[in-house]
Short mmCIF file of C-alpha atoms in Angstrom, two decimals:
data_model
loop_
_atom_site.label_atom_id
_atom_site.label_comp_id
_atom_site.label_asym_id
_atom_site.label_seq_id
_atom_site.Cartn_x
_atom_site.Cartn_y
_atom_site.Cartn_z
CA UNK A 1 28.79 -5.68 13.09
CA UNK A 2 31.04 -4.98 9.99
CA UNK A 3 32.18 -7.73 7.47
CA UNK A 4 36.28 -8.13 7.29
CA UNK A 5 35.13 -7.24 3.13
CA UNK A 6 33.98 -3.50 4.13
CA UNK A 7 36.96 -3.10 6.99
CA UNK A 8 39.01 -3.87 4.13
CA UNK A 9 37.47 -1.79 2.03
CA UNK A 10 37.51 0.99 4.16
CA UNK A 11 41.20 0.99 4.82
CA UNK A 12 42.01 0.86 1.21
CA UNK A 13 40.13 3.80 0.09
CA UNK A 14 42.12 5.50 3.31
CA UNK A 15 45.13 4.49 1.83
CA UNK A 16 44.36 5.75 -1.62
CA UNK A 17 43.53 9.30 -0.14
CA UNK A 18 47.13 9.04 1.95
CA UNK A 19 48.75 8.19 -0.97
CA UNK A 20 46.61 11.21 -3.06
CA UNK A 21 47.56 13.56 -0.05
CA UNK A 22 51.32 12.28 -0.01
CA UNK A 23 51.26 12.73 -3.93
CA UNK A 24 50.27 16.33 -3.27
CA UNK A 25 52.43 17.29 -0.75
CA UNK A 26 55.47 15.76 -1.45
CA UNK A 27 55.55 16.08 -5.12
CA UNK A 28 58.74 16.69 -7.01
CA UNK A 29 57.42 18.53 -9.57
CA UNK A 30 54.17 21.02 -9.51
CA UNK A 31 52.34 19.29 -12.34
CA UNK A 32 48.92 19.50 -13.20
CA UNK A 33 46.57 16.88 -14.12
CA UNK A 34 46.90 17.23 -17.52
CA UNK A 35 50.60 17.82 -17.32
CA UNK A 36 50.38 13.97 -15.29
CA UNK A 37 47.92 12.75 -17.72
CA UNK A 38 50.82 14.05 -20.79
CA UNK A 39 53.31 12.61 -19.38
CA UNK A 40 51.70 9.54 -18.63
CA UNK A 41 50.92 8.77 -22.21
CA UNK A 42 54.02 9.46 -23.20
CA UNK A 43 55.35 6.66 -21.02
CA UNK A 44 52.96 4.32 -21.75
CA UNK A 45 53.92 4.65 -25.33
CA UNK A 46 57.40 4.12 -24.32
CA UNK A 47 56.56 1.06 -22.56
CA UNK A 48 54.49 -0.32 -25.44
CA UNK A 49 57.30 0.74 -28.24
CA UNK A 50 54.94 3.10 -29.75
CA UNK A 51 56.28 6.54 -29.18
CA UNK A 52 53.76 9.32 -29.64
CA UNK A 53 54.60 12.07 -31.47
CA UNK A 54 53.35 15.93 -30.76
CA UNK A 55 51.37 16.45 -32.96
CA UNK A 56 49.44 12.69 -32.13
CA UNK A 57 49.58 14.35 -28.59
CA UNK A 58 47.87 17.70 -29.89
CA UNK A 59 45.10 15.62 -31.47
CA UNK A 60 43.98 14.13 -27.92
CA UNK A 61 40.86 16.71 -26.91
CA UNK A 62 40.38 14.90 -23.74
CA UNK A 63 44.33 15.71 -22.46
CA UNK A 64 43.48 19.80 -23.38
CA UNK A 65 43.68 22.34 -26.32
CA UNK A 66 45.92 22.19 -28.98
CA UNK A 67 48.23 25.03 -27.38
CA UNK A 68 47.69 23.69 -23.60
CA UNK A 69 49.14 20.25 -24.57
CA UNK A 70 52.23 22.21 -26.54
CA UNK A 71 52.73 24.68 -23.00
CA UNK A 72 52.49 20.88 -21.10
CA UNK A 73 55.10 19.74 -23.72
CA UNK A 74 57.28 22.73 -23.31
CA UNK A 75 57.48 22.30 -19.33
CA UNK A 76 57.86 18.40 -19.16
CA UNK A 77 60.88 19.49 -21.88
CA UNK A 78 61.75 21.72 -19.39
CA UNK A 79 61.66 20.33 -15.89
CA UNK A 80 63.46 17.46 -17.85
CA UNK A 81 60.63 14.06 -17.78
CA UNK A 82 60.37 14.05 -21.35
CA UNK A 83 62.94 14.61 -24.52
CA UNK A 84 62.14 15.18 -28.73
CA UNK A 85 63.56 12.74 -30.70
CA UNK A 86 63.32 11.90 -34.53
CA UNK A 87 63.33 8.12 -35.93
CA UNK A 88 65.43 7.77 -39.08
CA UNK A 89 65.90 10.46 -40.79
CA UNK A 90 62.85 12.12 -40.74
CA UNK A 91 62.97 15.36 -39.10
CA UNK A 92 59.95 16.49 -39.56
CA UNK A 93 57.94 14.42 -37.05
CA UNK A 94 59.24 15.03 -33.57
CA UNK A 95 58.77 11.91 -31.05
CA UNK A 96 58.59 11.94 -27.40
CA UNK A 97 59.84 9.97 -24.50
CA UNK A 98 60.52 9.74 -21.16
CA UNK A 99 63.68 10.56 -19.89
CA UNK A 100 65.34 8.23 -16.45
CA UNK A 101 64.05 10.85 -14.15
CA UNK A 102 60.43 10.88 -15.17
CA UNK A 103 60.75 6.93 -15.07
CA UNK A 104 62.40 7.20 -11.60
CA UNK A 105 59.41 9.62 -10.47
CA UNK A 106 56.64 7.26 -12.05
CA UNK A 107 58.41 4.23 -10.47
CA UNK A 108 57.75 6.08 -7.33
CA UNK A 109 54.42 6.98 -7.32
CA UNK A 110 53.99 3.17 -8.16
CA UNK A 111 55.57 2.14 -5.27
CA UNK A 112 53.25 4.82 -3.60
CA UNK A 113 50.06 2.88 -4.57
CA UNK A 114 51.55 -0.86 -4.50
CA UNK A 115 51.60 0.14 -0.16
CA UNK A 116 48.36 1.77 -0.51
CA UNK A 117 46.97 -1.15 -1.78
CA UNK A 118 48.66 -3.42 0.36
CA UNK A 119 45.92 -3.75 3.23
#
């Protein structure tokens, strides 16, 4: 006889691949993981007030090369989740956020995993 702990269990890890699947399938954009993983950090240092800049991004080994973060960065630019921006007037450092879409299509895949979760 099972424990209600492992049923539990069970069901969320089957609602974490559903969500995975639904992720897949359903996905506005064809990104790949480290396109996610870019634009991820790029949010989060929107969130935190600490906008990353390319090159900063570039530097990260563990998101890709050098010139496979800057093709990521050119198709986030593109599809339209992230924008360039300068603070002050320097304009030699370009900064990057998200723009309302790619928060709307994070806040989704949050609501995504808040029902997965919710066993």
């Amino acid at each position: 006889m099972t424990s209600d702990t492992s049923k539990s269990g069970y069901l969320f890890y089957l609602n974490l691949i559903k969500l995975r699947d639904e992720r897949q399938s359903h996905a506005a954009f064809d990104l790949d993981a480290a396109a996610m993983r870019l634009l991820e950090l790029v949010a989060l240092g929107h969130l935190n007030v600490r906008p990353i800049s390319e090159s900063g991004l570039t530097e990260i080994q563990s998101i890709g090369s050098a010139e496979t973060v800057r093709q990521n960065i050119c198709l986030l630019v593109d599809l339209g989740l992230i924008e360039q921006f300068f603070i002050g007037t320097n304009n030699s450092t370009k900064y990057l956020r998200p723009t309302k879409l790619a928060i709307d299509y994070l806040g989704g895949v949050g609501q995504s995993m808040m029902k997965a979760v919710a066993v």
